[in-house]
Tab-separated table of C-alpha atoms in Angstrom:
chain	number	residue	atom	x	y	z
S	1	MET	CA	0.000	0.000	0.000
S	2	LYS	CA	1.222	3.457	-0.887
S	3	MET	CA	2.139	5.939	1.830
S	4	PHE	CA	0.617	9.407	1.598
S	5	GLN	CA	3.276	11.286	3.528
S	6	GLY	CA	6.835	12.569	3.543
S	7	ARG	CA	8.547	13.355	0.238
S	8	ASN	CA	6.612	10.872	-1.833
S	9	PRO	CA	6.805	12.215	-5.412
S	10	GLY	CA	3.081	11.544	-5.679
S	11	VAL	CA	2.489	14.278	-3.093
S	12	ALA	CA	4.317	16.798	-5.237
S	13	ARG	CA	2.278	15.666	-8.228
S	14	PHE	CA	-0.885	15.980	-6.144
S	15	SER	CA	-0.035	19.581	-5.228
S	16	LEU	CA	0.893	20.422	-8.816
S	17	LEU	CA	-2.380	19.037	-10.160
S	18	LEU	CA	-4.354	20.877	-7.525
S	19	GLY	CA	-2.831	24.132	-8.647
S	20	GLY	CA	-4.454	23.816	-12.058
S	21	LEU	CA	-7.886	22.771	-10.835
S	22	PHE	CA	-8.989	25.782	-8.831
S	23	ALA	CA	-10.399	29.189	-9.714
S	24	SER	CA	-10.761	32.213	-7.462
S	25	GLY	CA	-14.234	33.665	-7.115
S	26	ILE	CA	-16.498	36.365	-5.799
S	27	TYR	CA	-18.258	35.714	-2.508
S	28	GLY	CA	-21.836	36.849	-2.232
S	29	ARG	CA	-25.440	35.935	-2.807
S	30	GLY	CA	-28.380	37.184	-4.792
S	31	ASN	CA	-28.494	37.236	-8.586
S	32	GLN	CA	-25.292	35.283	-9.013
S	33	SER	CA	-24.478	32.882	-11.778
S	34	ALA	CA	-23.809	29.236	-10.950
S	35	LEU	CA	-20.093	29.911	-11.541
S	36	GLN	CA	-20.080	32.712	-8.987
S	37	ARG	CA	-21.915	30.570	-6.454
S	38	MET	CA	-19.436	27.749	-7.037
S	39	GLN	CA	-16.508	30.103	-6.524
S	40	ALA	CA	-18.121	31.428	-3.356
S	41	VAL	CA	-18.475	27.941	-1.889
S	42	GLN	CA	-14.922	26.825	-2.704
S	43	SER	CA	-13.312	30.098	-1.616
S	44	HIS	CA	-14.856	30.540	1.844
S	45	LEU	CA	-14.916	27.212	3.637
S	46	SER	CA	-15.908	27.332	7.272
S	47	ARG	CA	-15.513	25.002	10.206
S	48	TYR	CA	-18.546	23.745	12.084
S	49	VAL	CA	-17.762	26.369	14.723
S	50	THR	CA	-16.382	29.847	14.183
S	51	ILE	CA	-14.943	31.989	16.945
S	52	ARG	CA	-16.490	35.413	17.247
S	53	GLY	CA	-14.075	37.951	15.753
S	54	ASP	CA	-11.866	35.304	14.082
S	55	THR	CA	-12.065	34.657	10.318
S	56	ASN	CA	-10.294	31.257	10.676
S	57	GLY	CA	-7.624	32.403	8.228
S	58	ASP	CA	-7.446	31.261	4.608
S	59	MET	CA	-10.160	28.623	4.234
S	60	GLN	CA	-10.130	27.989	0.507
S	61	LEU	CA	-10.834	24.500	-0.774
S	62	GLU	CA	-7.385	24.036	-2.273
S	63	SER	CA	-5.566	24.925	0.940
S	64	GLN	CA	-7.893	22.784	3.061
S	65	MET	CA	-7.410	19.756	0.801
S	66	LYS	CA	-3.671	20.070	1.314
S	67	ALA	CA	-3.966	20.716	5.049
S	68	ARG	CA	-6.280	17.743	5.555
S	69	ARG	CA	-4.385	15.534	3.093
S	70	VAL	CA	-7.422	14.782	0.936
S	71	PRO	CA	-6.390	13.747	-2.602
S	72	ALA	CA	-9.832	14.208	-4.179
S	73	VAL	CA	-13.162	15.846	-3.476
S	74	SER	CA	-16.204	15.984	-5.720
S	75	ILE	CA	-19.209	18.250	-5.138
S	76	ALA	CA	-22.684	18.696	-6.603
S	77	VAL	CA	-25.147	21.359	-5.463
S	78	VAL	CA	-28.937	21.302	-5.845
S	79	ARG	CA	-30.702	24.658	-6.200
S	80	ASN	CA	-34.433	25.048	-6.673
S	81	GLY	CA	-34.893	21.398	-7.615
S	82	ALA	CA	-32.092	21.182	-10.198
S	83	ILE	CA	-28.327	20.671	-10.206
S	84	ASP	CA	-26.795	24.153	-9.990
S	85	TRP	CA	-23.221	22.997	-10.520
S	86	ALA	CA	-20.966	19.980	-10.083
S	87	ARG	CA	-17.189	19.944	-9.973
S	88	ALA	CA	-14.356	17.641	-8.949
S	89	TYR	CA	-10.988	18.643	-7.508
S	90	GLY	CA	-7.704	16.787	-7.078
S	91	VAL	CA	-6.438	13.450	-8.336
S	92	SER	CA	-7.942	9.969	-8.484
S	93	SER	CA	-4.803	8.599	-6.828
S	94	LEU	CA	-1.365	9.944	-6.016
S	95	ASP	CA	0.013	8.429	-9.225
S	96	GLY	CA	-3.135	8.961	-11.299
S	97	GLY	CA	-4.738	11.722	-13.288
S	98	PRO	CA	-7.238	14.414	-12.311
S	99	VAL	CA	-10.677	13.433	-11.091
S	100	SER	CA	-13.804	14.453	-12.973
S	101	THR	CA	-17.482	14.658	-12.098
S	102	ARG	CA	-17.752	11.102	-13.491
S	103	THR	CA	-15.142	9.709	-11.070
S	104	LEU	CA	-16.684	7.096	-8.761
S	105	PHE	CA	-16.331	7.285	-4.989
S	106	GLY	CA	-17.355	4.758	-2.383
S	107	ALA	CA	-20.644	6.067	-0.975
S	108	ALA	CA	-20.093	4.243	2.341
S	109	SER	CA	-23.162	4.556	4.595
S	110	ILE	CA	-25.017	6.803	2.162
S	111	SER	CA	-25.757	3.394	0.619
S	112	LYS	CA	-28.309	2.851	3.405
S	113	ALA	CA	-30.554	5.636	2.117
S	114	VAL	CA	-30.609	4.030	-1.333
S	115	THR	CA	-31.226	0.574	0.158
S	116	ALA	CA	-34.152	1.990	2.124
S	117	LEU	CA	-35.762	3.131	-1.130
S	118	GLY	CA	-35.484	-0.420	-2.451
S	119	VAL	CA	-37.097	-1.856	0.682
S	120	LEU	CA	-39.926	0.684	0.652
S	121	LYS	CA	-40.587	-0.160	-2.990
S	122	LEU	CA	-41.363	-3.717	-1.842
S	123	VAL	CA	-43.605	-2.344	0.907
S	124	GLU	CA	-45.468	-0.250	-1.643
S	125	GLU	CA	-45.924	-3.305	-3.873
S	126	GLY	CA	-47.461	-5.222	-0.961
S	127	LYS	CA	-44.663	-7.792	-0.839
S	128	ILE	CA	-43.621	-6.974	2.730
S	129	ASP	CA	-45.192	-5.229	5.723
S	130	LEU	CA	-43.191	-2.596	7.590
S	131	ASP	CA	-44.441	-3.787	10.964
S	132	ALA	CA	-44.263	-7.533	10.403
S	133	ASN	CA	-41.659	-9.848	11.897
S	134	VAL	CA	-38.860	-9.743	9.327
S	135	ASN	CA	-38.239	-13.464	9.839
S	136	HIS	CA	-41.549	-14.114	8.052
S	137	TYR	CA	-39.858	-13.051	4.802
S	138	LEU	CA	-36.354	-14.476	5.267
S	139	LYS	CA	-35.756	-17.877	3.653
S	140	ARG	CA	-32.024	-18.677	3.800
S	141	TRP	CA	-31.337	-17.370	7.309
S	142	LYS	CA	-33.372	-16.013	10.210
S	143	ILE	CA	-32.581	-13.733	13.125
S	144	PRO	CA	-31.965	-16.106	16.054
S	145	ASP	CA	-34.335	-15.744	18.990
S	146	ASN	CA	-32.854	-14.876	22.375
S	147	GLU	CA	-33.889	-13.189	25.624
S	148	TYR	CA	-34.321	-9.844	23.844
S	149	THR	CA	-36.759	-11.190	21.256
S	150	ALA	CA	-38.799	-13.395	23.588
S	151	ASN	CA	-41.723	-10.961	23.670
S	152	ARG	CA	-40.969	-8.711	20.706
S	153	LYS	CA	-39.664	-9.610	17.253
S	154	VAL	CA	-37.591	-7.452	14.904
S	155	THR	CA	-39.656	-5.662	12.259
S	156	VAL	CA	-38.700	-4.246	8.873
S	157	ARG	CA	-39.413	-0.745	10.172
S	158	GLU	CA	-36.982	-1.216	13.058
S	159	LEU	CA	-34.243	-2.374	10.711
S	160	LEU	CA	-34.729	0.755	8.598
S	161	ASN	CA	-34.675	3.219	11.496
S	162	HIS	CA	-31.879	1.577	13.543
S	163	THR	CA	-34.052	0.479	16.472
S	164	SER	CA	-33.912	-3.280	15.842
S	165	GLY	CA	-31.527	-3.955	18.720
S	166	ILE	CA	-28.995	-5.512	16.327
S	167	GLY	CA	-25.394	-4.560	17.056
S	168	THR	CA	-23.397	-2.029	15.066
S	169	HIS	CA	-20.988	-4.384	13.224
S	170	ASN	CA	-18.619	-1.869	11.673
S	171	GLY	CA	-18.020	-2.416	7.973
S	172	GLU	CA	-14.941	-4.297	6.821
S	173	ILE	CA	-13.254	-3.823	3.454
S	174	TYR	CA	-11.902	-6.852	1.554
S	175	ASP	CA	-9.415	-7.321	-1.282
S	176	SER	CA	-10.943	-8.732	-4.472
S	177	ALA	CA	-7.872	-10.983	-4.818
S	178	SER	CA	-8.675	-12.666	-1.482
S	179	PRO	CA	-11.709	-14.670	-0.331
S	180	ILE	CA	-14.746	-12.432	0.107
S	181	PRO	CA	-17.412	-13.578	2.575
S	182	THR	CA	-20.857	-14.436	1.297
S	183	LEU	CA	-23.967	-12.821	2.686
S	184	LEU	CA	-24.668	-15.858	4.876
S	185	GLN	CA	-21.077	-15.958	6.146
S	186	LEU	CA	-21.380	-12.310	7.143
S	187	LEU	CA	-24.652	-12.945	8.951
S	188	GLU	CA	-23.150	-15.844	10.922
S	189	GLY	CA	-19.722	-14.272	11.435
S	190	GLU	CA	-18.018	-17.203	9.698
S	191	LYS	CA	-14.630	-16.947	7.993
S	192	PRO	CA	-13.540	-15.213	5.863
S	193	ALA	CA	-15.865	-12.633	7.492
S	194	ARG	CA	-14.056	-10.413	9.986
S	195	THR	CA	-17.181	-9.214	11.795
S	196	PRO	CA	-19.180	-11.029	14.486
S	197	ALA	CA	-22.471	-12.776	13.843
S	198	VAL	CA	-25.581	-10.628	13.544
S	199	ARG	CA	-27.492	-10.949	16.792
S	200	VAL	CA	-30.114	-8.913	18.662
S	201	GLU	CA	-28.479	-7.183	21.636
S	202	ALA	CA	-31.390	-5.106	22.968
S	203	VAL	CA	-35.180	-5.382	23.014
S	204	PRO	CA	-36.339	-4.363	19.522
S	205	GLY	CA	-37.963	-0.946	19.278
S	206	THR	CA	-36.724	0.332	22.636
S	207	LYS	CA	-33.637	2.327	21.715
S	208	PHE	CA	-31.737	3.787	18.785
S	209	ALA	CA	-28.406	2.166	17.893
S	210	TYR	CA	-26.911	2.793	14.454
S	211	SER	CA	-26.591	-0.636	12.891
S	212	ASN	CA	-24.689	-1.871	9.861
S	213	GLY	CA	-25.829	-5.363	10.840
S	214	GLY	CA	-29.451	-4.329	10.466
S	215	TYR	CA	-28.865	-3.280	6.873
S	216	LEU	CA	-27.106	-6.582	6.223
S	217	VAL	CA	-30.407	-8.246	7.154
S	218	LEU	CA	-32.228	-5.872	4.777
S	219	THR	CA	-29.847	-6.940	2.003
S	220	LEU	CA	-30.899	-10.550	2.597
S	221	LEU	CA	-34.555	-9.490	2.803
S	222	ILE	CA	-34.436	-7.927	-0.670
S	223	GLU	CA	-32.782	-10.998	-2.183
S	224	ASP	CA	-35.120	-13.502	-0.500
S	225	VAL	CA	-38.297	-11.586	-1.379
S	226	THR	CA	-37.379	-10.755	-4.988
S	227	GLY	CA	-35.316	-13.825	-5.871
S	228	GLN	CA	-32.770	-11.482	-7.469
S	229	PRO	CA	-29.212	-10.522	-6.531
S	230	PHE	CA	-29.267	-7.358	-4.441
S	231	ALA	CA	-27.270	-5.286	-6.958
S	232	ALA	CA	-29.520	-6.300	-9.860
S	233	TYR	CA	-32.718	-5.468	-7.966
S	234	MET	CA	-31.387	-2.090	-6.834
S	235	ARG	CA	-30.440	-1.178	-10.388
S	236	ARG	CA	-33.887	-2.073	-11.713
S	237	ALA	CA	-35.919	-0.598	-8.852
S	238	VAL	CA	-33.933	2.512	-7.908
S	239	LEU	CA	-30.792	3.406	-9.862
S	240	ASP	CA	-32.130	3.133	-13.423
S	241	PRO	CA	-35.472	4.878	-12.799
S	242	ILE	CA	-33.661	7.867	-11.268
S	243	GLY	CA	-31.025	7.941	-14.016
S	244	MET	CA	-28.088	7.129	-11.741
S	245	THR	CA	-26.011	5.819	-14.643
S	246	HIS	CA	-22.690	6.212	-12.836
S	247	SER	CA	-23.682	4.204	-9.758
S	248	THR	CA	-23.521	0.504	-8.929
S	249	PHE	CA	-23.809	-1.952	-6.045
S	250	ASP	CA	-21.786	-4.557	-7.955
S	251	ALA	CA	-19.003	-6.022	-5.809
S	252	PRO	CA	-16.208	-6.364	-6.595
S	253	LEU	CA	-16.385	-3.258	-8.769
S	254	PRO	CA	-16.362	-4.442	-12.408
S	255	LEU	CA	-13.122	-3.894	-14.312
S	256	GLU	CA	-14.678	-1.418	-16.726
S	257	TRP	CA	-15.690	0.797	-13.775
S	258	ARG	CA	-12.409	0.634	-11.861
S	259	ALA	CA	-10.532	2.852	-14.313
S	260	ARG	CA	-12.678	5.821	-13.293
S	261	ALA	CA	-12.918	5.081	-9.574
S	262	ALA	CA	-10.955	6.983	-6.956
S	263	THR	CA	-8.415	5.337	-4.683
S	264	ALA	CA	-9.367	5.557	-1.003
S	265	TYR	CA	-6.997	6.702	1.730
S	266	GLY	CA	-7.017	5.963	5.437
S	267	ALA	CA	-8.074	8.520	8.012
S	268	ASP	CA	-4.425	9.292	8.778
S	269	GLY	CA	-3.736	9.899	5.090
S	270	LYS	CA	-1.262	7.030	4.866
S	271	TRP	CA	-2.793	3.841	3.522
S	272	ALA	CA	-3.922	3.698	-0.091
S	273	VAL	CA	-6.762	1.330	-1.018
S	274	PRO	CA	-7.287	1.128	-4.800
S	275	PRO	CA	-10.681	0.043	-6.180
S	276	SER	CA	-9.481	-3.539	-6.702
S	277	LYS	CA	-8.806	-3.821	-2.958
S	278	TYR	CA	-11.987	-2.039	-1.882
S	279	VAL	CA	-14.833	-4.533	-1.624
S	280	GLU	CA	-17.646	-3.962	0.890
S	281	PRO	CA	-19.706	-7.183	0.868
S	282	ASN	CA	-22.370	-5.702	3.169
S	283	LEU	CA	-23.922	-4.117	0.104
S	284	GLY	CA	-27.006	-2.620	1.701
S	285	ALA	CA	-25.024	-0.867	4.416
S	286	GLY	CA	-22.058	0.439	2.444
S	287	GLY	CA	-21.604	-1.170	-0.971
S	288	LEU	CA	-22.648	1.637	-3.331
S	289	TRP	CA	-20.195	3.317	-5.700
S	290	SER	CA	-21.503	6.624	-7.016
S	291	THR	CA	-20.827	10.256	-7.913
S	292	PRO	CA	-22.141	13.471	-6.347
S	293	THR	CA	-24.045	14.176	-9.559
S	294	ASP	CA	-25.880	10.850	-9.316
S	295	LEU	CA	-26.607	11.366	-5.625
S	296	ALA	CA	-27.863	14.868	-6.431
S	297	LYS	CA	-30.282	13.222	-8.886
S	298	LEU	CA	-31.374	11.001	-5.996
S	299	LEU	CA	-32.003	14.027	-3.767
S	300	ILE	CA	-33.960	15.782	-6.505
S	301	GLU	CA	-36.144	12.707	-7.032
S	302	ILE	CA	-36.785	12.421	-3.286
S	303	GLN	CA	-37.796	16.079	-3.264
S	304	ARG	CA	-40.100	15.624	-6.273
S	305	GLU	CA	-41.734	12.502	-4.821
S	306	TYR	CA	-42.182	14.248	-1.467
S	307	GLU	CA	-44.078	17.012	-3.277
S	308	GLY	CA	-46.071	14.535	-5.388
S	309	ARG	CA	-44.520	15.659	-8.687
S	310	SER	CA	-42.925	12.300	-9.548
S	311	HIS	CA	-43.207	8.619	-8.692
S	312	LYS	CA	-40.233	7.031	-10.436
S	313	VAL	CA	-39.513	4.989	-7.301
S	314	LEU	CA	-42.149	5.711	-4.637
S	315	ARG	CA	-45.537	7.347	-4.411
S	316	GLN	CA	-45.901	10.543	-2.384
S	317	GLU	CA	-47.498	8.790	0.593
S	318	THR	CA	-44.628	6.310	0.882
S	319	MET	CA	-41.951	8.962	0.423
S	320	ARG	CA	-43.499	11.152	3.102
S	321	ARG	CA	-43.428	8.170	5.444
S	322	MET	CA	-39.732	7.692	4.662
S	323	VAL	CA	-38.686	11.258	5.488
S	324	MET	CA	-40.773	11.796	8.629
S	325	PRO	CA	-39.291	11.199	12.112
S	326	ASP	CA	-40.209	7.604	12.853
S	327	LYS	CA	-39.127	6.776	16.385
S	328	GLU	CA	-39.069	8.872	19.526
S	329	VAL	CA	-36.316	6.633	20.913
S	330	ALA	CA	-33.944	8.229	18.384
S	331	ALA	CA	-34.402	11.706	19.919
S	332	PRO	CA	-32.861	14.275	20.044
S	333	ARG	CA	-31.403	13.292	16.673
S	334	ARG	CA	-34.305	12.225	14.481
S	335	TRP	CA	-34.447	9.416	11.945
S	336	GLY	CA	-36.939	8.468	9.316
S	337	LEU	CA	-36.783	5.207	7.374
S	338	GLY	CA	-33.180	5.206	6.175
S	339	LEU	CA	-32.439	8.923	6.507
S	340	GLU	CA	-31.655	11.377	9.268
S	341	VAL	CA	-34.319	14.083	9.290
S	342	GLY	CA	-34.199	17.542	10.821
S	343	GLY	CA	-35.086	21.174	10.432
S	344	SER	CA	-38.482	22.693	11.148
S	345	MET	CA	-41.961	21.527	10.190
S	346	ASP	CA	-42.043	24.267	7.548
S	347	ASN	CA	-38.522	23.614	6.270
S	348	PRO	CA	-37.457	19.989	6.884
S	349	TYR	CA	-34.197	18.506	5.648
S	350	ILE	CA	-32.816	15.023	5.101
S	351	ARG	CA	-29.217	13.950	5.552
S	352	HIS	CA	-26.954	10.936	5.443
S	353	GLU	CA	-23.225	10.689	5.974
S	354	GLY	CA	-20.735	8.036	4.959
S	355	SER	CA	-17.495	7.284	6.770
S	356	GLY	CA	-14.549	4.932	6.561
S	357	TYR	CA	-11.869	5.252	3.900
S	358	PHE	CA	-14.213	7.416	1.836
S	359	GLN	CA	-15.797	10.333	3.718
S	360	ASP	CA	-19.065	11.568	2.221
S	361	ASP	CA	-22.047	13.697	3.157
S	362	MET	CA	-25.334	14.719	1.551
S	363	VAL	CA	-27.951	17.192	2.751
S	364	GLU	CA	-31.167	18.438	1.167
S	365	TYR	CA	-34.012	20.651	2.247
S	366	LEU	CA	-37.215	19.086	0.985
S	367	HIS	CA	-38.523	22.473	-0.154
S	368	GLY	CA	-35.209	23.987	-1.184
S	369	ASN	CA	-31.524	23.434	-1.793
S	370	GLY	CA	-28.992	20.698	-1.066
S	371	ILE	CA	-25.423	19.520	-1.519
S	372	VAL	CA	-23.453	16.287	-1.937
S	373	VAL	CA	-19.755	16.064	-1.038
S	374	MET	CA	-17.649	12.945	-1.630
S	375	THR	CA	-13.969	12.654	-0.681
S	376	SER	CA	-11.305	9.996	-1.071
S	377	GLY	CA	-10.396	9.871	2.591
S	378	GLY	CA	-7.636	11.466	4.605
S	379	GLY	CA	-9.318	14.193	6.624
S	380	GLY	CA	-12.287	14.136	4.301
S	381	ALA	CA	-14.963	14.239	7.005
S	382	GLY	CA	-13.747	17.594	8.270
S	383	LEU	CA	-13.343	18.896	4.728
S	384	ALA	CA	-16.884	17.845	3.774
S	385	GLU	CA	-18.219	19.633	6.848
S	386	GLU	CA	-16.341	22.803	5.873
S	387	VAL	CA	-17.731	22.679	2.331
S	388	ILE	CA	-21.276	22.169	3.613
S	389	ARG	CA	-20.943	25.057	6.081
S	390	SER	CA	-19.791	27.288	3.227
S	391	ALA	CA	-22.724	26.155	1.096
S	392	GLY	CA	-24.968	26.789	4.088
S	393	THR	CA	-24.162	30.478	3.798
S	394	VAL	CA	-24.195	30.722	-0.002
S	395	TYR	CA	-27.361	28.650	-0.518
S	396	ASP	CA	-29.167	29.597	2.697
S	397	LEU	CA	-29.219	26.193	4.407
S	398	PRO	CA	-30.343	27.438	7.833
S	399	ASP	CA	-29.271	24.423	9.899
S	400	PHE	CA	-25.863	24.190	8.220
S	401	LYS	CA	-24.477	27.671	8.632
S	402	PRO	CA	-21.415	28.009	10.888
S	403	VAL	CA	-22.146	28.052	14.618
S	404	GLU	CA	-20.540	31.000	16.384
S	405	HIS	CA	-18.972	30.748	19.847
S	406	SER	CA	-17.044	33.155	22.034
S	407	VAL	CA	-13.749	32.345	23.731
S	408	VAL	CA	-12.792	33.496	27.228
S	409	ASP	CA	-9.504	33.430	29.123
S	410	VAL	CA	-9.193	30.686	31.727
S	411	PRO	CA	-6.240	30.530	34.166
S	412	ASP	CA	-3.711	27.768	33.566
S	413	ALA	CA	-4.313	26.381	37.051
S	414	THR	CA	-7.989	25.901	36.255
S	415	LEU	CA	-7.166	24.219	32.951
S	416	ARG	CA	-4.686	21.849	34.610
S	417	ALA	CA	-7.357	20.802	37.098
S	418	TYR	CA	-9.413	19.391	34.220
S	419	THR	CA	-6.688	17.081	32.892
S	420	GLY	CA	-7.318	13.396	33.334
S	421	THR	CA	-9.424	10.545	31.999
S	422	TYR	CA	-13.216	10.551	31.935
S	423	ALA	CA	-14.395	7.086	30.885
S	424	TYR	CA	-13.464	7.040	27.170
S	425	ILE	CA	-12.232	10.658	26.927
S	426	LYS	CA	-8.712	11.766	27.826
S	427	VAL	CA	-8.070	15.460	28.547
S	428	ALA	CA	-4.529	16.867	28.560
S	429	MET	CA	-2.725	20.223	28.696
S	430	GLU	CA	-0.573	21.244	25.758
S	431	ASP	CA	1.058	24.618	25.019
S	432	GLY	CA	-1.236	26.454	27.406
S	433	HIS	CA	-4.545	24.972	26.230
S	434	LEU	CA	-6.587	21.825	26.762
S	435	THR	CA	-6.800	18.972	24.278
S	436	ALA	CA	-9.054	15.939	24.241
S	437	GLU	CA	-8.810	12.474	22.738
S	438	ILE	CA	-12.390	11.499	21.838
S	439	PRO	CA	-12.186	8.559	22.352
S	440	SER	CA	-8.882	7.867	24.119
S	441	GLY	CA	-6.186	6.906	21.651
S	442	SER	CA	-7.578	8.969	18.777
S	443	PRO	CA	-5.847	12.164	17.569
S	444	ALA	CA	-6.161	14.940	20.128
S	445	VAL	CA	-8.301	17.967	19.292
S	446	ARG	CA	-8.007	21.387	20.867
S	447	LEU	CA	-10.651	22.492	23.358
S	448	TYR	CA	-11.722	26.143	23.355
S	449	PRO	CA	-13.202	27.661	26.547
S	450	GLU	CA	-16.558	29.430	26.283
S	451	SER	CA	-16.667	29.734	30.064
S	452	ALA	CA	-14.584	28.511	32.966
S	453	THR	CA	-16.243	25.077	32.719
S	454	GLN	CA	-17.674	24.865	29.172
S	455	PHE	CA	-15.454	23.925	26.190
S	456	PHE	CA	-16.031	23.259	22.478
S	457	VAL	CA	-14.122	22.004	19.429
S	458	LEU	CA	-13.998	23.666	16.010
S	459	ASP	CA	-14.671	20.727	13.711
S	460	GLY	CA	-17.912	19.376	15.108
S	461	PRO	CA	-20.797	19.750	17.539
S	462	GLN	CA	-19.006	18.155	20.490
S	463	GLU	CA	-18.833	20.117	23.738
S	464	LEU	CA	-17.416	19.284	27.161
S	465	SER	CA	-18.865	20.746	30.347
S	466	PHE	CA	-16.875	19.945	33.489
S	467	PHE	CA	-18.711	19.655	36.797
S	468	LEU	CA	-17.353	20.168	40.291
S	469	ASP	CA	-18.353	19.014	43.757
S	470	SER	CA	-19.134	21.318	46.684
S	471	GLU	CA	-15.415	21.643	47.415
S	472	LYS	CA	-14.650	22.705	43.809
S	473	HIS	CA	-12.976	19.397	42.917
S	474	VAL	CA	-13.481	18.259	39.320
S	475	THR	CA	-15.481	15.028	39.443
S	476	GLY	CA	-16.662	14.510	35.884
S	477	VAL	CA	-17.686	15.944	32.550
S	478	ASP	CA	-20.823	16.167	30.448
S	479	PHE	CA	-20.007	15.103	26.889
S	480	ILE	CA	-22.553	16.963	24.764
S	481	VAL	CA	-23.308	15.747	21.232
S	482	PRO	CA	-26.396	15.904	18.978
S	483	MET	CA	-27.498	12.509	20.295
S	484	GLY	CA	-27.679	13.926	23.848
S	485	HIS	CA	-25.644	14.432	27.021
S	486	HIS	CA	-23.373	11.738	28.409
S	487	ARG	CA	-22.245	12.290	31.996
S	488	LEU	CA	-18.819	10.721	32.436
S	489	GLU	CA	-17.218	10.291	35.842
S	490	ARG	CA	-13.552	11.080	36.289
S	491	THR	CA	-11.346	7.991	36.436
S	492	PRO	CA	-9.285	7.994	39.659
S	493	GLU	CA	-5.542	8.283	39.106
S	494	ARG	CA	-3.522	5.204	39.954
């Protein structure tokens, strides 16, 4: 595997190619052309959080790709129900040529949203019932009963909205030159699968737990109900009707597609994974290869079906069911059937992210604008967030504009008192400021004080709020994320 670091000549080539792929632009809104809007987005990236009075320096796309070691990023923007612009930046690999808007990226977990459309198509056709025991439809394998399913069985709905009780089962990538596990081997955790067997680990319907394993079961459901391979059914039922001609669930990726697929890079920017070595056999959870333009077509079709102006895949009633919050147990972050949903009643949005080697994100307001960002890894998640925050300003995406915080001075002695371990978070002092490993062992991020006890990070919604006992001793921290507050006790020093 190729290293993306040091004086690798590919890095120099990467920087050289980047230099020819960018254009400066005018930042503003109103009666702008698509070119001006594109230049505005790529020229004024913003972190999730901005500090009041600080412009965050030069946040152009080119400089952020280099800083975050992201070889390629591809973007498509939806405006008023149509693609406003699409553009790709960077190189397909460190020894390859420039990417284009037709370059394929691994869609990672965005695949789940597409899979959900395929499942709901079967619901609409009367072939399955959302609230029936999914085992009624499975032929080659069934979810084993245990103490959690004694009084309540897993339903199709619960698989779609991540409340089935099935464990997470993080995705594993396989080399096409090595044995690739079958669907049944994945379900039973049998070699060559590198993930455990799919089992129910909580009472179905009682709590939200994001589950790749649940979408593995949905992959089997589609095959057993239709009698077709998953990839073939998804092409017929979803991809072709929408016109997603540069998308496929075929695994391994066919040879004729590999030549225009991007190489993926690890989160640390070091390990290169070319398309031939990137096989995700859990197709329903993460097996889609696509482009931002194709995913923008998907968003547009969802928007049109939601408004009752199209029914290429689903009727309006079914689509509205898909994009409405479906389970209170998922609060405060809300999920529909295969998509995260948010915003207001008057201006709702849908979203799905993808992570792993490829880092992707897509957002769309059902009555307005949207954006798809796909990256080839490295620090792509942070880069995608910065692009979306920029688009939030240019395209008026109200929930995706930068969040502004203030910073206050906190004495060093107070900061030092917070250092230590809090369950899975490690807080340290470095160069006069606090850092946190979230979780322990991951790269440390800087913490910025908004008060003497409240801290935030720049690249996400995470906040830490330290709490003290009556004698002013630090005893724990509230870890605040969109999914809620997690009170973590301080681990005693040994």
